[in-house]
Short mmCIF file of C-alpha atoms in Angstrom, two decimals:
data_model
loop_
_atom_site.label_atom_id
_atom_site.label_comp_id
_atom_site.label_asym_id
_atom_site.label_seq_id
_atom_site.Cartn_x
_atom_site.Cartn_y
_atom_site.Cartn_z
CA MET A 1252 -0.05 -0.04 0.01
CA THR A 1253 1.46 3.32 -1.02
CA ARG A 1254 0.76 6.31 1.26
CA SER A 1255 -1.19 8.93 -0.44
CA ALA A 1256 -0.34 12.58 -0.47
CA THR A 1257 -3.36 13.22 1.64
CA GLY A 1258 -1.97 10.77 4.14
CA ALA A 1259 1.37 12.63 4.12
CA ALA A 1260 -0.25 15.70 4.85
CA ALA A 1261 -2.28 14.25 7.66
CA VAL A 1262 1.05 13.10 9.22
CA VAL A 1263 2.52 16.66 9.33
CA VAL A 1264 -0.71 18.13 10.60
CA ALA A 1265 -0.86 15.53 13.19
CA ALA A 1266 2.66 15.99 14.26
CA VAL A 1267 2.35 19.79 14.48
CA ALA A 1268 -0.77 19.44 16.38
CA LEU A 1269 0.88 17.28 18.99
CA LEU A 1270 3.55 19.80 19.49
CA ALA A 1271 1.20 22.46 19.68
CA SER A 1272 -1.07 20.72 22.31
CA GLY A 1273 1.60 21.08 24.91
CA CYS A 1274 1.54 17.29 25.58
CA GLY A 1275 5.00 16.99 24.30
CA SER A 1276 8.32 18.71 24.71
CA ASP A 1277 9.20 20.90 21.74
CA ASP A 1278 12.66 21.46 23.08
CA ALA A 1279 15.08 21.98 20.16
CA GLN A 1280 17.00 18.77 19.58
CA LYS A 1281 20.55 19.66 19.07
CA ALA A 1282 21.90 17.63 16.24
CA SER A 1283 24.88 15.46 17.07
CA PRO A 1284 27.29 14.96 14.24
CA GLY A 1285 27.71 11.56 15.47
CA SER A 1286 24.03 10.61 15.47
CA GLY A 1287 23.65 10.03 11.73
CA PRO A 1288 24.45 6.93 9.84
CA GLY A 1289 28.02 6.25 9.02
CA ALA A 1290 31.04 7.61 10.83
CA VAL A 1291 30.52 8.78 14.63
CA ASP A 1292 32.13 11.86 15.71
CA THR A 1293 32.57 11.15 19.35
CA ALA A 1294 34.23 14.50 20.09
CA HIS A 1295 30.86 16.19 19.39
CA LEU A 1296 28.77 13.82 21.21
CA PRO A 1297 26.28 15.41 23.55
CA GLN A 1298 26.74 15.37 27.32
CA ALA A 1299 24.27 13.36 29.37
CA THR A 1300 23.40 16.04 31.82
CA THR A 1301 20.07 17.49 33.11
CA TYR A 1302 20.53 20.28 30.59
CA GLY A 1303 20.61 18.22 27.40
CA THR A 1304 18.85 15.71 25.25
CA VAL A 1305 20.33 12.47 24.12
CA LYS A 1306 19.21 11.43 20.83
CA GLY A 1307 19.11 7.86 19.81
CA ALA A 1308 19.02 6.61 23.47
CA PRO A 1309 17.19 3.60 24.29
CA ALA A 1310 14.20 4.22 26.48
CA ASP A 1311 13.86 2.71 30.00
CA PRO A 1312 12.75 -0.87 29.14
CA ALA A 1313 10.62 -1.20 32.31
CA PRO A 1314 9.60 2.14 33.79
CA ASN A 1315 7.48 0.67 36.47
CA ALA A 1316 9.65 -2.08 37.58
CA ALA A 1317 11.43 -1.89 40.91
CA GLN A 1318 15.19 -1.01 40.93
CA ASN A 1319 17.52 -3.28 42.95
CA GLY A 1320 19.48 -0.25 44.35
CA THR A 1321 22.68 -0.76 42.36
CA VAL A 1322 24.40 2.64 41.84
CA LEU A 1323 27.36 3.51 39.80
CA HIS A 1324 29.92 6.17 40.59
CA VAL A 1325 31.24 7.65 37.38
CA THR A 1326 34.73 8.98 38.38
CA LYS A 1327 35.91 9.74 34.84
CA ASP A 1328 33.86 10.96 31.95
CA ALA A 1329 32.37 7.77 30.36
CA MET A 1330 31.09 7.01 26.82
CA VAL A 1331 27.44 6.10 26.57
CA TYR A 1332 26.47 3.55 24.01
CA ASP A 1333 22.96 2.89 22.65
CA LYS A 1334 23.49 -0.96 23.29
CA PRO A 1335 26.36 -3.15 24.20
CA ASP A 1336 29.06 -2.95 21.49
CA GLY A 1337 26.67 -0.45 19.84
CA LYS A 1338 27.12 3.15 18.71
CA PRO A 1339 28.31 5.91 21.08
CA ILE A 1340 25.47 8.38 21.75
CA ALA A 1341 26.80 10.66 24.58
CA THR A 1342 29.33 11.05 27.12
CA LEU A 1343 28.51 10.96 30.72
CA PRO A 1344 30.52 13.55 32.72
CA ALA A 1345 31.98 12.68 36.10
CA GLN A 1346 30.33 15.69 37.43
CA GLN A 1347 26.60 16.66 37.55
CA LEU A 1348 25.67 20.08 38.65
CA LYS A 1349 29.20 20.42 40.22
CA GLY A 1350 28.88 17.35 42.30
CA PRO A 1351 29.75 13.84 41.64
CA THR A 1352 27.89 11.67 39.03
CA TRP A 1353 25.87 8.67 40.37
CA VAL A 1354 23.62 6.91 38.24
CA PRO A 1355 21.31 3.86 38.78
CA VAL A 1356 21.88 0.38 37.05
CA ILE A 1357 18.79 -0.89 35.65
CA ALA A 1358 20.17 -3.92 33.66
CA GLN A 1359 23.39 -5.62 32.76
CA GLN A 1360 24.99 -8.16 30.77
CA SER A 1361 28.62 -9.43 30.43
CA GLY A 1362 30.86 -6.36 30.43
CA TRP A 1363 28.02 -3.83 30.12
CA ARG A 1364 25.60 -1.98 32.46
CA GLN A 1365 22.51 -0.10 31.40
CA VAL A 1366 21.98 3.00 33.50
CA LEU A 1367 19.30 5.76 33.73
CA LEU A 1368 20.68 9.09 32.38
CA PRO A 1369 19.70 12.47 33.71
CA SER A 1370 18.90 13.88 30.30
CA ARG A 1371 15.70 14.41 28.29
CA PRO A 1372 13.44 12.70 27.37
CA ASN A 1373 12.29 11.17 30.66
CA GLY A 1374 13.44 7.39 30.94
CA THR A 1375 16.52 7.91 28.81
CA SER A 1376 19.02 5.22 29.41
CA GLY A 1377 22.27 4.19 27.85
CA TRP A 1378 24.88 1.41 28.19
CA LEU A 1379 28.36 1.81 29.89
CA LYS A 1380 31.23 -0.47 29.29
CA ASP A 1381 32.65 -1.83 32.35
CA ASP A 1382 35.73 0.05 33.40
CA PRO A 1383 37.66 0.57 36.69
CA SER A 1384 36.61 4.17 36.74
CA LEU A 1385 32.95 3.07 37.37
CA LYS A 1386 32.61 2.17 40.93
CA ALA A 1387 29.53 0.16 41.92
CA ALA A 1388 27.77 0.47 45.26
CA ALA A 1389 24.45 -0.31 46.71
CA SER A 1390 21.80 2.08 48.02
CA SER A 1391 19.33 0.62 50.48
CA TYR A 1392 17.10 3.69 50.16
CA ARG A 1393 13.99 3.91 47.96
CA ILE A 1394 11.87 6.92 47.40
CA SER A 1395 8.25 6.48 46.23
CA VAL A 1396 6.00 9.36 45.19
CA ASP A 1397 2.25 8.71 45.17
CA LEU A 1398 0.79 11.53 43.18
CA ALA A 1399 -2.88 10.63 43.66
CA LYS A 1400 -2.36 10.33 47.35
CA HIS A 1401 0.11 13.20 47.54
CA LYS A 1402 2.47 11.09 49.59
CA VAL A 1403 6.18 10.58 49.64
CA THR A 1404 7.56 7.55 51.35
CA VAL A 1405 11.34 6.82 51.93
CA THR A 1406 12.38 3.26 52.99
CA ASN A 1407 15.75 2.34 54.02
CA GLY A 1408 16.34 -1.49 53.85
CA GLY A 1409 12.61 -2.02 53.49
CA ARG A 1410 11.85 -0.05 56.61
CA THR A 1411 10.07 3.22 56.44
CA ALA A 1412 12.29 6.04 57.14
CA GLY A 1413 9.74 8.73 56.70
CA THR A 1414 6.50 9.36 54.90
CA TRP A 1415 4.96 12.87 54.43
CA LYS A 1416 1.93 14.56 52.86
CA VAL A 1417 3.30 16.62 49.92
CA ALA A 1418 2.42 18.83 47.09
CA VAL A 1419 2.91 17.79 43.49
CA GLY A 1420 2.49 19.27 39.89
CA THR A 1421 -0.86 20.66 38.57
CA LYS A 1422 -2.86 18.96 35.91
CA LYS A 1423 -1.36 21.58 33.39
CA ASN A 1424 2.24 20.76 34.51
CA PRO A 1425 2.04 17.42 36.16
CA THR A 1426 4.88 15.77 37.86
CA PRO A 1427 6.22 13.03 35.42
CA THR A 1428 5.66 9.54 36.44
CA GLY A 1429 8.05 6.56 36.05
CA ARG A 1430 11.14 5.63 37.73
CA THR A 1431 14.20 8.01 38.02
CA PHE A 1432 16.82 8.78 40.60
CA VAL A 1433 18.32 11.37 42.89
CA LEU A 1434 20.71 13.33 40.74
CA ALA A 1435 22.18 15.87 43.13
CA ALA A 1436 21.92 17.34 46.54
CA LEU A 1437 22.14 21.18 46.23
CA SER A 1438 22.49 23.78 48.77
CA PRO A 1439 21.20 27.09 47.08
CA THR A 1440 23.33 30.21 47.39
CA HIS A 1441 20.52 32.18 48.57
CA PRO A 1442 17.66 29.79 49.77
CA THR A 1443 14.18 30.99 49.57
CA TYR A 1444 11.75 28.11 50.14
CA SER A 1445 14.23 25.26 50.90
CA LYS A 1446 17.76 25.01 52.23
CA LEU A 1447 18.27 21.82 50.31
CA ILE A 1448 17.23 20.90 46.81
CA PHE A 1449 17.49 17.30 45.38
CA PRO A 1450 17.09 17.39 41.68
CA LEU A 1451 15.95 14.15 39.94
CA GLY A 1452 16.89 12.63 36.69
CA ALA A 1453 13.45 13.71 35.41
CA HIS A 1454 12.10 16.73 33.74
CA SER A 1455 8.69 18.40 33.21
CA ASN A 1456 7.00 16.99 30.22
CA SER A 1457 5.09 20.26 29.66
CA LEU A 1458 7.83 22.80 30.33
CA ASP A 1459 11.02 22.80 28.29
CA LYS A 1460 12.51 25.45 30.62
CA PHE A 1461 11.45 27.03 33.88
CA GLY A 1462 12.76 29.87 35.81
CA GLY A 1463 15.95 29.85 33.57
CA GLY A 1464 16.48 26.13 34.28
CA PRO A 1465 15.93 23.13 32.03
CA GLY A 1466 12.65 22.05 33.57
CA THR A 1467 14.33 19.67 36.13
CA VAL A 1468 11.99 18.09 38.54
CA ALA A 1469 13.28 18.08 42.11
CA LEU A 1470 12.29 17.03 45.58
CA HIS A 1471 12.57 20.15 47.98
CA GLY A 1472 11.15 21.61 51.12
CA TRP A 1473 8.37 24.21 51.33
CA PRO A 1474 7.64 26.57 54.15
CA ASP A 1475 3.79 26.88 53.82
CA SER A 1476 2.12 23.72 55.02
CA SER A 1477 -1.23 24.66 53.59
CA ILE A 1478 -0.20 23.47 50.22
CA PHE A 1479 0.50 19.79 51.09
CA GLY A 1480 -2.18 17.38 49.72
CA HIS A 1481 -2.77 19.72 46.68
CA ASP A 1482 -1.54 19.95 43.02
CA VAL A 1483 0.28 23.29 42.95
CA SER A 1484 3.75 23.23 41.61
CA HIS A 1485 5.13 23.10 38.18
CA GLY A 1486 6.26 19.56 38.47
CA CYS A 1487 8.49 19.62 41.54
CA VAL A 1488 7.48 17.66 44.77
CA ARG A 1489 7.22 20.02 47.65
CA LEU A 1490 7.91 18.41 51.06
CA PRO A 1491 7.84 19.62 54.57
CA GLN A 1492 10.99 20.88 55.81
CA LYS A 1493 11.38 18.16 58.34
CA ALA A 1494 11.69 15.75 55.45
CA LEU A 1495 15.01 17.34 54.38
CA SER A 1496 17.07 15.71 57.13
CA VAL A 1497 15.91 12.36 55.86
CA LEU A 1498 16.40 13.15 52.14
CA ALA A 1499 19.92 14.39 52.97
CA ARG A 1500 20.96 10.96 53.94
CA ILE A 1501 19.82 9.29 50.59
CA PRO A 1502 22.85 8.45 48.35
CA LEU A 1503 22.86 10.00 44.95
CA GLY A 1504 21.65 7.66 42.19
CA SER A 1505 19.03 5.99 44.61
CA PRO A 1506 15.81 4.86 43.07
CA VAL A 1507 12.77 7.23 42.95
CA GLN A 1508 9.54 5.83 41.63
CA ILE A 1509 6.74 8.18 40.81
CA SER A 1510 3.31 6.87 40.08
CA MET B 337 8.22 -12.58 11.95
CA SER B 338 9.55 -9.36 10.71
CA LYS B 339 7.55 -7.47 7.96
CA THR B 340 7.58 -3.94 7.01
CA ARG B 341 4.36 -2.60 5.67
CA PRO B 342 3.10 1.06 4.65
CA LEU B 343 0.47 2.09 6.99
CA ALA B 344 -0.79 5.49 6.28
CA ARG B 345 -3.70 5.15 8.41
CA VAL B 346 -1.80 4.78 11.56
CA ILE B 347 -0.73 8.40 11.27
CA ALA B 348 -4.23 9.63 11.44
CA GLY B 349 -4.15 8.54 14.95
CA ALA B 350 -1.56 10.82 16.15
CA ALA B 351 -3.66 13.90 16.41
CA GLY B 352 -6.22 11.83 18.30
CA LEU B 353 -3.81 10.49 20.83
CA ALA B 354 -3.71 13.76 22.86
CA CYS B 355 -7.46 13.71 23.19
CA ALA B 356 -7.64 10.12 23.85
CA GLY B 357 -4.98 10.42 26.45
CA ALA B 358 -6.95 13.16 28.21
CA MET B 359 -10.10 11.12 28.07
CA LEU B 360 -8.33 8.07 29.43
CA ALA B 361 -6.90 10.09 32.34
CA GLY B 362 -10.31 10.32 33.90
CA PRO B 363 -11.79 7.64 36.04
CA ALA B 364 -9.52 4.96 34.76
CA GLY B 365 -6.42 7.10 35.53
CA ALA B 366 -7.71 7.94 38.94
CA ALA B 367 -7.87 4.25 39.72
CA VAL B 368 -4.22 3.79 39.46
CA PRO B 369 -2.75 2.49 42.59
CA ALA B 370 0.79 3.09 44.07
CA HIS B 371 3.07 0.89 42.04
CA THR B 372 6.36 1.60 43.84
CA HIS B 373 7.85 -1.59 45.26
CA GLY B 374 7.97 -5.32 45.07
CA HIS B 375 9.01 -7.47 42.31
CA ASN B 376 5.78 -9.08 41.22
CA ALA B 377 3.45 -6.62 39.44
CA ALA B 378 1.22 -6.39 36.48
CA THR B 379 -0.37 -3.68 34.33
CA ALA B 380 -3.15 -4.10 31.75
CA LEU B 381 -2.48 -0.97 29.75
CA SER B 382 0.14 1.75 29.85
CA GLY B 383 2.01 4.11 27.63
CA SER B 384 4.80 6.63 27.65
CA GLY B 385 6.34 9.15 25.20
CA PRO B 386 4.98 12.51 24.05
CA ILE B 387 1.52 11.53 24.80
CA ALA B 388 0.73 10.94 28.48
CA LEU B 389 -1.29 7.79 28.61
CA PRO B 390 -2.61 6.65 32.03
CA THR B 391 -1.72 3.34 33.54
CA ILE B 392 -4.76 1.11 33.69
CA SER B 393 -5.24 -1.73 36.31
CA ALA B 394 -1.67 -1.64 37.77
CA VAL B 395 -0.97 -3.81 40.76
CA THR B 396 2.05 -4.79 42.97
CA PHE B 397 2.33 -7.69 45.25
CA ALA B 398 3.02 -6.20 48.80
CA GLY B 399 2.64 -9.17 51.03
CA LYS B 400 -0.76 -10.24 49.80
CA THR B 401 -2.30 -10.96 46.36
CA ALA B 402 -3.30 -7.78 44.64
CA ASP B 403 -6.06 -7.68 42.10
CA ARG B 404 -7.42 -4.69 39.85
CA SER B 405 -9.91 -4.74 37.18
CA LEU B 406 -11.65 -2.33 34.91
CA LEU B 407 -14.80 -3.32 33.22
CA GLN B 408 -14.25 -1.17 30.06
CA LEU B 409 -12.12 1.66 28.91
CA PRO B 410 -13.91 4.98 28.64
CA ALA B 411 -14.83 5.76 25.10
CA ASN B 412 -11.97 7.37 23.19
CA ASP B 413 -10.62 7.48 19.69
CA LEU B 414 -7.39 5.54 20.37
CA VAL B 415 -8.10 2.33 22.10
CA SER B 416 -11.03 0.38 23.16
CA ALA B 417 -10.81 -2.67 25.43
CA LYS B 418 -12.99 -4.73 28.00
CA ALA B 419 -12.15 -6.62 31.21
CA LEU B 420 -8.74 -5.17 31.81
CA HIS B 421 -7.60 -7.31 34.75
CA SER B 422 -4.25 -7.46 36.61
CA THR B 423 -3.24 -9.68 39.45
CA ALA B 424 0.12 -10.03 41.33
CA LYS B 425 0.84 -12.93 43.70
CA SER B 426 3.93 -13.93 45.70
CA ALA B 427 5.42 -15.94 42.93
CA SER B 428 3.53 -14.77 39.92
CA ALA B 429 1.84 -12.03 38.03
CA ARG B 430 -0.77 -12.05 35.28
CA SER B 431 -2.42 -9.22 33.12
CA ALA B 432 -5.20 -9.74 30.51
CA VAL B 433 -7.08 -7.43 28.29
CA ALA B 434 -10.18 -8.57 26.27
CA ASP B 435 -11.52 -7.32 22.87
CA ILE B 436 -8.93 -4.72 22.38
CA LEU B 437 -8.90 -2.58 19.31
CA VAL B 438 -6.18 -0.08 18.57
CA LYS B 439 -7.89 1.42 15.54
CA LYS B 440 -5.25 3.45 14.09
CA LEU B 441 -2.70 0.64 14.08
CA ASP B 442 -5.21 -1.89 12.73
CA LEU B 443 -4.40 -3.95 15.77
CA SER B 444 -7.14 -6.09 17.38
CA ALA B 445 -7.37 -9.11 19.52
CA HIS B 446 -10.16 -11.07 21.45
CA ALA B 447 -7.61 -11.56 24.34
CA VAL B 448 -3.98 -10.41 25.20
CA VAL B 449 -2.51 -12.09 28.15
CA ALA B 450 0.89 -11.96 29.75
CA LYS B 451 1.86 -14.20 32.56
CA CYS B 452 4.97 -14.35 34.64
CA VAL B 453 5.69 -17.19 36.91
CA ASN B 454 8.93 -17.65 38.84
CA GLY B 455 10.90 -15.48 36.50
CA LYS B 456 9.60 -17.00 33.32
CA GLY B 457 7.09 -15.32 30.98
CA THR B 458 4.43 -16.52 28.56
CA VAL B 459 2.02 -14.72 26.35
CA ASP B 460 -1.23 -15.65 24.77
CA LEU B 461 -2.67 -13.72 21.89
CA VAL B 462 -6.20 -14.86 21.02
CA SER B 463 -7.55 -13.95 17.66
CA ALA B 464 -4.89 -11.28 17.35
CA VAL B 465 -4.64 -9.37 14.00
CA ALA B 466 -2.27 -6.72 13.02
CA HIS B 467 -2.90 -4.75 9.74
CA GLY B 468 -4.73 -7.77 8.34
CA GLU B 469 -2.24 -10.48 9.45
CA LYS B 470 -3.07 -12.97 12.03
CA LEU B 471 -0.46 -12.90 14.88
CA ALA B 472 0.90 -16.24 16.59
CA VAL B 473 -1.13 -17.30 19.58
CA SER B 474 2.19 -17.90 21.51
CA PRO B 475 4.74 -15.64 19.85
CA ASN B 476 8.53 -16.28 20.47
CA PRO B 477 10.00 -13.86 22.90
CA ASN B 478 10.74 -10.49 21.51
CA SER B 479 9.19 -11.10 18.13
CA GLY B 480 9.07 -7.98 16.04
CA VAL B 481 6.49 -6.69 13.52
CA LYS B 482 7.51 -3.57 11.63
CA VAL B 483 5.09 -1.22 10.14
CA GLY B 484 6.23 1.30 7.60
CA LEU B 485 5.02 4.88 8.27
CA GLY B 486 6.51 6.47 5.13
CA THR B 487 8.65 9.44 5.79
CA LEU B 488 8.02 9.45 9.43
CA GLY B 489 9.80 6.22 10.03
CA THR B 490 8.67 2.80 11.13
CA ALA B 491 6.31 1.61 13.95
CA THR B 492 7.13 -1.56 15.76
CA LEU B 493 5.13 -4.06 17.48
CA THR B 494 7.01 -6.29 19.81
CA LEU B 495 5.36 -9.42 20.77
CA ASN B 496 6.14 -11.20 24.03
CA LYS B 497 8.57 -8.61 24.87
CA GLN B 498 11.02 -10.02 27.65
CA VAL B 499 13.25 -7.86 29.67
CA ARG B 500 15.25 -9.19 32.50
CA ALA B 501 16.40 -6.54 35.13
CA ALA B 502 19.64 -6.59 36.95
CA ASP B 503 18.04 -8.29 40.00
CA GLY B 504 16.77 -11.18 37.86
CA SER B 505 13.21 -10.29 37.70
CA LEU B 506 11.53 -10.60 34.34
CA THR B 507 9.16 -8.27 32.80
CA VAL B 508 6.98 -9.84 29.88
CA THR B 509 4.93 -7.57 27.81
CA ALA B 510 2.31 -9.13 25.54
CA ILE B 511 2.36 -6.43 22.82
CA GLU B 512 4.37 -3.32 22.94
CA ALA B 513 3.62 -0.89 20.07
CA GLN B 514 6.22 1.91 19.34
CA VAL B 515 5.20 4.67 17.11
CA PRO B 516 7.46 7.58 16.04
CA ILE B 517 5.61 10.78 16.62
CA ALA B 518 7.21 14.28 15.82
CA GLY B 519 10.73 12.77 16.07
CA LYS B 520 9.95 10.95 19.45
CA THR B 521 8.69 7.48 20.24
CA GLN B 522 5.26 6.82 21.64
CA THR B 523 4.98 3.60 23.36
CA ILE B 524 1.73 1.70 24.10
CA SER B 525 2.10 -1.55 26.27
CA ILE B 526 -0.77 -4.04 26.38
CA SER B 527 -0.67 -6.59 29.21
CA LYS B 528 2.55 -6.52 31.21
CA ALA B 529 3.56 -8.85 34.09
CA THR B 530 6.73 -8.73 36.21
CA CYS B 531 7.91 -11.52 38.50
CA ALA B 532 10.94 -12.24 40.43
CA LYS B 533 12.97 -15.54 40.05
CA HIS B 534 13.06 -17.89 42.96
CA GLU B 535 16.36 -19.24 44.20
CA GLY B 536 17.55 -22.15 42.21
CA SER B 537 15.59 -21.43 39.01
CA LYS B 538 17.28 -20.69 35.75
CA PRO B 539 16.69 -17.35 33.99
CA GLY B 540 15.81 -17.18 30.49
CA PRO B 541 13.06 -16.78 28.03
CA SER B 542 10.09 -18.99 28.33
CA GLU B 543 10.54 -20.75 24.95
CA PRO B 544 14.30 -21.46 24.88
CA GLY B 545 14.03 -24.07 22.32
CA LYS B 546 12.60 -21.83 19.55
CA PRO B 547 14.61 -19.43 17.53
CA THR B 548 14.34 -15.71 18.36
CA LYS B 549 12.83 -13.69 15.64
CA PRO B 550 14.24 -10.53 14.18
CA ALA B 551 14.70 -7.94 16.93
CA PRO B 552 12.56 -4.85 17.08
CA THR B 553 13.94 -1.41 16.42
CA GLU B 554 14.56 -0.81 20.05
CA GLU B 555 16.39 -3.75 21.53
CA PRO B 556 15.19 -5.10 24.94
CA SER B 557 17.72 -5.57 27.78
CA GLN B 558 19.46 -8.87 27.95
CA PRO B 559 19.32 -11.29 30.83
CA ALA B 560 21.69 -10.57 33.83
CA PRO B 561 22.96 -13.74 34.93
CA GLN B 562 25.13 -12.14 37.70
CA PRO B 563 24.27 -9.62 40.14
CA PRO B 564 26.11 -6.34 40.01
CA SER B 565 29.56 -6.53 41.61
CA ASN B 566 29.20 -3.66 44.06
CA ASN B 567 31.19 -6.00 46.65
CA GLY B 568 28.61 -4.84 49.25
CA ASN B 569 29.81 -1.33 49.15
CA GLN B 570 27.12 1.04 50.50
CA ALA B 571 26.93 4.17 48.61
CA PRO B 572 27.69 7.25 50.75
CA ALA B 573 25.28 9.98 51.88
CA PRO B 574 25.70 13.04 49.59
CA LYS B 575 27.52 16.19 50.47
CA PRO B 576 25.30 19.08 49.54
CA ILE B 577 26.95 21.15 46.77
CA ASN B 578 26.72 24.95 47.00
CA HIS B 579 25.13 25.44 43.59
CA ASP B 580 21.92 26.96 42.07
CA LEU B 581 19.60 25.17 39.70
CA PRO B 582 16.18 26.57 38.88
CA VAL B 583 13.82 23.71 39.22
CA THR B 584 10.01 23.27 38.56
CA GLY B 585 9.11 24.71 41.73
#
């Protein structure tokens, strides 16, 4: 069957309509010279950070599955591949937001580990080749965010370390679901609403940028308790200030499940 | 089974996806439970990508058998289905969807069932037809059916998709449809079950004796026979970095 010109037009209209609807992210995809067929220019690969998009990266194969808590400390810039022995798609720098890089392992096979990446789109993953500069460790912490119940629960070794009523994203700018991880622990220079902010490896699906940032979703405190139990944020999860002391103990790379 | 066929009609569904997603996010979306921990879990219908599809009938075993059903999907232009049921038990998980029709992909089935028992997965596709071609009742793991979309690329149906996680647990998805939309990939997963492998059992696909069919465009993860070698090292607590990042408030 040959697609008709009418069908082709419908394709374009549909694609444009989707972007205009706000359902998708219309962030400009910076072309990577190495992403096309043929030769790969690794010198110009994108960096896998919260600021960028990694084209050609495999999606998280099981976004609702539990993670086993294996985290990988990237002590030296690492090449990211689309599959074991596959094509380089990005570099994973040894620093994220001026801190160390820790990412969660979601699968592995001989000599390779698949990790979640902090870049857009949500659920972006990549494969890292085993190397002495990659240090594996275990995190016994799990963070679960129940959007419908407006509840965050932190467990440590299966035991509840804390559970709080929280505020989440609005219907217009919802908190994205799926599994992600704690990307960083930041102490703002001039804290206004929270003395600690924990960016996740996830981004708003409705906002390409926010407040000058790349739309990164985070866990952080909030001084006004009246908002807890409501959908009020632009995607971040606002917690009581007392939760920060628990969050501060959670290793980077630890699993976060948002449902 | 790997066939590439033009399918212009599938594109017409793209514009309807957003509306369908919004419609589905109503009562069915509100029924989604916490799905946060435990190895054995099941989901009747879910999606990801540029269109936010709600997760339907998702359950996780958390010390006792979990069941969830939805009699019928709310009417929408994208997908119709009845009797969406999932159950997660201590050693198994199962999800089933009846009379499903994904109109724009020409995909229909009387029943789509995914089962996962002790780390092994099976799929049953009853009277399943994709773009006029009957699908195998018990397809081999990770069978791929490619559907040409002209200049937009290729949609992929992965049948009996099996992905083993680092902890040895297996996730089997009866049908996973991946459709390129505006340069991104929209995924629709029909009947998914995840279960852990008990000690002493051998990991692997459920039909090891049969050849694996051509891989889909996005390759699933391979089995992980060995646990990650973290040597028991516990990751340290972070040291907060004095740095500013505007986040989504």
